[in-house]
Structures are given as C-alpha cells and as structure tokens.
Short mmCIF file of C-alpha atoms and ligand atoms in Angstrom, two decimals:
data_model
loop_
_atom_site.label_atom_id
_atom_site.label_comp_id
_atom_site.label_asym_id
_atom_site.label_seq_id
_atom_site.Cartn_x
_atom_site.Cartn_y
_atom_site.Cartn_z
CA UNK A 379 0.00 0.00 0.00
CA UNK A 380 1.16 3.21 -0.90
CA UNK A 381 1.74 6.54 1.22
CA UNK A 382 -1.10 8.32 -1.22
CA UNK A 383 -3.48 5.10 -0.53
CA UNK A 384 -3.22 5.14 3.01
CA UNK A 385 -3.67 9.11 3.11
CA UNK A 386 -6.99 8.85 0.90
CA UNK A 387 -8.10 5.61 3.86
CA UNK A 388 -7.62 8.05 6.42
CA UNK A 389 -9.75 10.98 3.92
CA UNK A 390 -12.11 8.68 4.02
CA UNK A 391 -12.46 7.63 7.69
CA UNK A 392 -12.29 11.17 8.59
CA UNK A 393 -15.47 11.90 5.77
CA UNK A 394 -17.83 9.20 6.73
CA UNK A 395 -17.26 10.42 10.98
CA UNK A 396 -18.70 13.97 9.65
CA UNK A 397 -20.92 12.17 6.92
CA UNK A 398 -24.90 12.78 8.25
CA UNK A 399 -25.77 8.52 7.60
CA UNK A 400 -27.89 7.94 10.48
CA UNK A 401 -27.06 4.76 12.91
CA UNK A 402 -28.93 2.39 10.33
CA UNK A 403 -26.96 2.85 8.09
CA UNK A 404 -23.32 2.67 9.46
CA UNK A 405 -21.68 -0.17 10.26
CA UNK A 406 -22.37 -1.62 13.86
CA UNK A 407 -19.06 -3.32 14.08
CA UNK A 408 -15.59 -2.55 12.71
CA UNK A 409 -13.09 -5.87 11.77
CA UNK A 410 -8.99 -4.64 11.78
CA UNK A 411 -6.50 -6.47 11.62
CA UNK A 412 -2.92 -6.32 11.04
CA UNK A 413 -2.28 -7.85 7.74
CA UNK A 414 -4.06 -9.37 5.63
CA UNK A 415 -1.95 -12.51 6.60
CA UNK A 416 -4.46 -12.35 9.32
CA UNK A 417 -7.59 -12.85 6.95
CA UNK A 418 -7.80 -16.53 7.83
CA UNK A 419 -7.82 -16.48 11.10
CA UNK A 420 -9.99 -13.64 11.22
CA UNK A 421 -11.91 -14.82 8.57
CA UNK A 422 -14.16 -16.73 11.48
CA UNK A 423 -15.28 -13.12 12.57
CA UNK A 424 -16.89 -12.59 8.67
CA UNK A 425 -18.51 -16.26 9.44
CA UNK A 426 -20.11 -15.48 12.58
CA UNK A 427 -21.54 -12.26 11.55
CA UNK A 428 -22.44 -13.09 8.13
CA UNK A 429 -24.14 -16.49 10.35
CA UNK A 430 -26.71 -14.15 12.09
CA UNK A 431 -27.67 -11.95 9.20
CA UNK A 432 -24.72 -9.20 9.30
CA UNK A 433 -24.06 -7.79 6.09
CA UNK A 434 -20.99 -6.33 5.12
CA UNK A 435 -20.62 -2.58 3.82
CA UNK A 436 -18.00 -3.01 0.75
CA UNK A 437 -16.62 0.51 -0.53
CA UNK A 438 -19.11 3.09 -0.22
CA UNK A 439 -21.80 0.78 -1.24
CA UNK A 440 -24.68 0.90 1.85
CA UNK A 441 -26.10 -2.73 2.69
CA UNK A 442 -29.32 -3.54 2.32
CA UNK A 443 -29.40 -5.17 6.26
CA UNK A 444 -30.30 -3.42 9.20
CA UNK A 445 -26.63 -4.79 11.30
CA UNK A 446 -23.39 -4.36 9.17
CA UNK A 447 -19.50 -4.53 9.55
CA UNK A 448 -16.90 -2.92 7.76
CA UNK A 449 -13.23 -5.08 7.61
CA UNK A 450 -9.90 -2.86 7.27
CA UNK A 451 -5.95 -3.81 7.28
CA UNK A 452 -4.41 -1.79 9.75
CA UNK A 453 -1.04 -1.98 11.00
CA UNK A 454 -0.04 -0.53 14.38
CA UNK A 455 3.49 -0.42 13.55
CA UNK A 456 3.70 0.20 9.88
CA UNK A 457 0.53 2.63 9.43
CA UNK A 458 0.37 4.10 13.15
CA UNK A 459 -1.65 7.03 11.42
CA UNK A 460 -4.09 5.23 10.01
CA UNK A 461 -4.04 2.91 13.35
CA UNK A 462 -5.16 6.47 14.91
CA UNK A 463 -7.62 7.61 12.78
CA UNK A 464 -9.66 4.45 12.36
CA UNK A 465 -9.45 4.48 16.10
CA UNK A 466 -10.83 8.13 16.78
CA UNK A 467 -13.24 8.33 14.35
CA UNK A 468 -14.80 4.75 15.60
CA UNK A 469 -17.52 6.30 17.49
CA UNK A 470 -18.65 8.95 15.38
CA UNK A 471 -18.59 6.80 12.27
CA UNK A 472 -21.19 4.71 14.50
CA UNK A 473 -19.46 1.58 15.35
CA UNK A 474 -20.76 -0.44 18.73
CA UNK A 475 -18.00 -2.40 18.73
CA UNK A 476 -14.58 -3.23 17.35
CA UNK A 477 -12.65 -6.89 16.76
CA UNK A 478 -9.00 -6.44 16.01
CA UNK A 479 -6.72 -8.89 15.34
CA UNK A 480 -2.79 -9.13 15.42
CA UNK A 481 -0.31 -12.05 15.35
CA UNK A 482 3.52 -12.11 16.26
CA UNK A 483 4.65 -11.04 19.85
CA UNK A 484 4.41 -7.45 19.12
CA UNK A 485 0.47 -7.71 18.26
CA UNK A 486 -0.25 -4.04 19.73
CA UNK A 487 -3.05 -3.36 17.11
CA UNK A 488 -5.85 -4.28 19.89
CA UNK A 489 -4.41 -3.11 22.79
CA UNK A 490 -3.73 0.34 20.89
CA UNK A 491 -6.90 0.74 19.20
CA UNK A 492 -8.74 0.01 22.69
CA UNK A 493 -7.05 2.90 23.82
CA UNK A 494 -7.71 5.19 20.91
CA UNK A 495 -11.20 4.42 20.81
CA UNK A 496 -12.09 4.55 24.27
CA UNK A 497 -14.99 4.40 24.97
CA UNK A 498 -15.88 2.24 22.22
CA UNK A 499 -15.26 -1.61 23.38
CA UNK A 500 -12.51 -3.55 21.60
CA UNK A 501 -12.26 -7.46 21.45
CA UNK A 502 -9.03 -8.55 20.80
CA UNK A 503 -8.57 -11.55 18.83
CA UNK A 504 -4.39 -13.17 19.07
CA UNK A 505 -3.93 -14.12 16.00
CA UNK A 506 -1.25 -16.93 17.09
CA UNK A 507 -0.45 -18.40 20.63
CA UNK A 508 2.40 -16.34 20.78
CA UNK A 509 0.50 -12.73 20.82
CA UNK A 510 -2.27 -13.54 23.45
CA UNK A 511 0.21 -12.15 26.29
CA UNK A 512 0.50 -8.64 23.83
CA UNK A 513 -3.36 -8.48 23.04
CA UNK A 514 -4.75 -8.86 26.78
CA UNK A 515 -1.66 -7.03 28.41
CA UNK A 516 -3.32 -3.90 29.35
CA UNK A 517 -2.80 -2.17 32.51
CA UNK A 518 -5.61 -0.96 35.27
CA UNK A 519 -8.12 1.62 33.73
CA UNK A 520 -7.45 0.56 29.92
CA UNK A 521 -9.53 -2.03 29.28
CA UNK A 522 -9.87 -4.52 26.62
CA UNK A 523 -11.65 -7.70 26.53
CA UNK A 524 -10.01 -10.71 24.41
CA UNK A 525 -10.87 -13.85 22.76
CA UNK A 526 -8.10 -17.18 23.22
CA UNK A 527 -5.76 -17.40 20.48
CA UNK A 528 -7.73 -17.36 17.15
CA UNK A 529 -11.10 -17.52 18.41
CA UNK A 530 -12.36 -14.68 16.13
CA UNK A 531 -15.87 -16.57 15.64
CA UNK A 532 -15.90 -16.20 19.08
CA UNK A 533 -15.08 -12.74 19.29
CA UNK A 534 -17.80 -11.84 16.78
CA UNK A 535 -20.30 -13.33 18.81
CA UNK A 536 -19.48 -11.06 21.68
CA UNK A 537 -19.90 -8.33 19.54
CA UNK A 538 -23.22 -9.38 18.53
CA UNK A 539 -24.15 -9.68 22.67
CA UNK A 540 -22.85 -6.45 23.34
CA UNK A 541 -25.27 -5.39 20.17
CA UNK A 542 -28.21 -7.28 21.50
CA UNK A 543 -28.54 -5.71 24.82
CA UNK A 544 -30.03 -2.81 22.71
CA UNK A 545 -31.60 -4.36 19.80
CA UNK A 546 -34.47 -7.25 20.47
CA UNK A 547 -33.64 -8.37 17.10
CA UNK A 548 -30.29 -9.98 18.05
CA UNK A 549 -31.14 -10.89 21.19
CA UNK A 550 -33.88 -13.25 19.46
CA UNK A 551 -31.17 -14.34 16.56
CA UNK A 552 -27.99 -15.05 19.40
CA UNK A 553 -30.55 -17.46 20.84
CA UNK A 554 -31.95 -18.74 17.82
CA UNK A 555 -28.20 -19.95 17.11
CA UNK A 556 -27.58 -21.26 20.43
CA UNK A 557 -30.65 -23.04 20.22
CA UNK A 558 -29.14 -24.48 17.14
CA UNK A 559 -25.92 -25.79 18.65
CA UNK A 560 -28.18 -27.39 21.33
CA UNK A 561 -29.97 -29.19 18.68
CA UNK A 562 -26.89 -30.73 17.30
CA UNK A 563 -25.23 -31.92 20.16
CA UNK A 564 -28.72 -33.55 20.66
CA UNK A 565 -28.84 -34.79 17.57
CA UNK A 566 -25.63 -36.06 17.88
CA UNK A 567 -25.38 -37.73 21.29
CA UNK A 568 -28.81 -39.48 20.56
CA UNK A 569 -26.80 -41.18 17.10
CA UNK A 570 -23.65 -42.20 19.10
CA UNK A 571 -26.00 -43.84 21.60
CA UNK A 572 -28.49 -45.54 18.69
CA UNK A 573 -25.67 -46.58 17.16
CA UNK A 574 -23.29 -47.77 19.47
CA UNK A 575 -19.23 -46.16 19.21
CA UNK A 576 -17.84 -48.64 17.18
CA UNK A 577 -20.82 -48.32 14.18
CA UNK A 578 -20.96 -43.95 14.79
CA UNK A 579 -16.97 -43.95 14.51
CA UNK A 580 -17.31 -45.88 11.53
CA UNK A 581 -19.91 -43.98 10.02
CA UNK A 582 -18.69 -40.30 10.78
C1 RP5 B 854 1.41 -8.45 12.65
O1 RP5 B 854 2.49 -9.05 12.05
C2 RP5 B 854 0.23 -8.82 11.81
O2 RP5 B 854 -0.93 -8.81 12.57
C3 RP5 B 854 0.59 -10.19 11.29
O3 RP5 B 854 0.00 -11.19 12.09
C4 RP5 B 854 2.08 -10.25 11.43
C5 RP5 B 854 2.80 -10.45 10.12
O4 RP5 B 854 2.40 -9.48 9.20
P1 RP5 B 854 2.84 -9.59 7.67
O5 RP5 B 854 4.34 -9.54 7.66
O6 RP5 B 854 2.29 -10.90 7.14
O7 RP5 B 854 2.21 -8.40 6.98
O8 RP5 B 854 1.52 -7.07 12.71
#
C-alpha cells in the first residue's frame, strides 16, 4: 500500500465520521486487523456475523441489512496514522463495537486501538499463541476484553451480545443460534447412543 493510498483511507475515515448517515446505516461493528496474513484467522469473525444476518458494507456501497461490519488492514506499527484515525473516528462513524486482530509477539493493534477508541469496546482476537500475552496485556483503567488465540468466531459473537442488549432483534437471533448448537449436540449424542461407538466412529 502506498503513502497516497493510506492518506486517501484516512480521507475517508475522517469523511464518513462527519458524513450525516444515520445509525442504520453505518456499520455496527468494525473488523482490523494487522495484515491481511491475518484474513484466515480472522476470517471466522466474517462467518459469525455473516451467520446471524450481518451484512458487510463493501466501498461506499450501503447494505441492504439493518446490522453491518466494515473489515480494514491496519497496521499498528507500519501505518500508526491510520491505526489512529480508524481508532478516533470509531464512534462517530457509528461503530458499537470493534474486533482487532494481530499475530507475532508485538500484536499491539488491539491493545492500541482500545485505547484510541475509548470508549468504544474492543475485542481482541491473538492471532497466534504467541501474541495472546501482547493483546490482553493492558494495565488498570485501559480495558480490553479478548478472545483465546484465534477464536475470532468467538469474538464476533461477543460483539453481537454487546449489540443485542439494545436491539431485540439480536437478542432473538444469538438465541436462535444457540438453540441451534443445542440441537446438534442432541442430535448427535442421541446417534452415538443408537448406534453404538464402534458403528458412529465408523460412520462419521
Ligand atoms: C502483525 O504481524 C500482523 O498482525 C501479522 O500477524 C504479522 C505479520 O504481518 P505480515 O508480515 O504478514 O504483513 O503485525
């Protein structure tokens, strides 16, 4: 990425926090990561979200859905700028929430942005075993909450709870999933019993 491209990202953070979109149509949750080495591992984020109806807002294009989230690179060490404006203009540009992701031992892009963005919540997502100490590392009266190593489904679905304490509409979908889940351990446990575990392993 090029000086001149990350100049015109950081235009156009700092355009859509004075833009006059109203709350439905911003983005509810903001995905950053570090790289976009990252994208896998974050990648469980986009599944979780896109899982209970979250649409995401591509260029300047608005979704359709009610609940959308916008996914960014941003490097804390090799775009600090842009690491500061996505940060400050979190809350005016409408996001709830933020998820950031960063791998390697240095993985300061969650533990910064939480800071920057105060009061906006960030979930930090360790993109390897290595950066958990980094990512939930922050001293007394800088909070951030954090996922385990990889967990980004996970951290999406906090996001969504934080969302749903507000909005009936999530509420209702975060338990339509879990009922899901329920269901298929049900499902599940009443096969391995039918079946016996010799005939269930066999059959998996
Ligand atoms: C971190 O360094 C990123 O979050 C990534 O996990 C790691 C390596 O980045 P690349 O060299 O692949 O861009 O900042």
């Amino acid at each position: 990425m090029t000086v001149s491209e990350i100049q015109s990202l950081i235009d156009d953070l700092e355009a859509k926090a004075t833009s006059d979109r109203s709350a439905e149509e911003t983005p509810d949750i903001g995905i950053i990561m570090g790289s976009d080495s990252d994208l896998d591992t974050m990648y469980g984020a986009y599944e979780a979200l896109t899982e209970l109806g979250f649409e995401e807002e591509t260029g300047d294009e608005i979704p359709e859905s009610r609940f959308t989230f916008e996914t960014y690179v941003v490097s804390a060490h090799r775009t600090p700028e842009l690491m500061y404006t996505y940060a400050e203009t979190a809350s005016d540009r409408g996001l709830d929430v933020i998820i950031a992701g960063a791998g390697g031992k240095s993985a300061d892009l969650p533990n910064m942005t939480a800071s920057l963005a105060f009061p906006v919540p960030v979930i930090g997502v360790p993109v390897q075993e290595k950066s958990v100490d980094s990512v939930i590392g922050m001293p007394t009266g800088a909070p951030i909450t954090a996922v385990d190593a990889g967990k980004s489904f996970n951290a999406a679905l906090s996001a969504i709870q934080m969302l749903a304490r507000e909005h009936a509409e999530l509420e209702e979908r975060l338990l339509r999933y879990h009922d899901g889940l329920q269901a298929d351990v049900g499902s599940v446990s009443r096969d391995l019993h039918a079946s016996g575990t010799e005939t269930f392993r066999e059959q998996r």
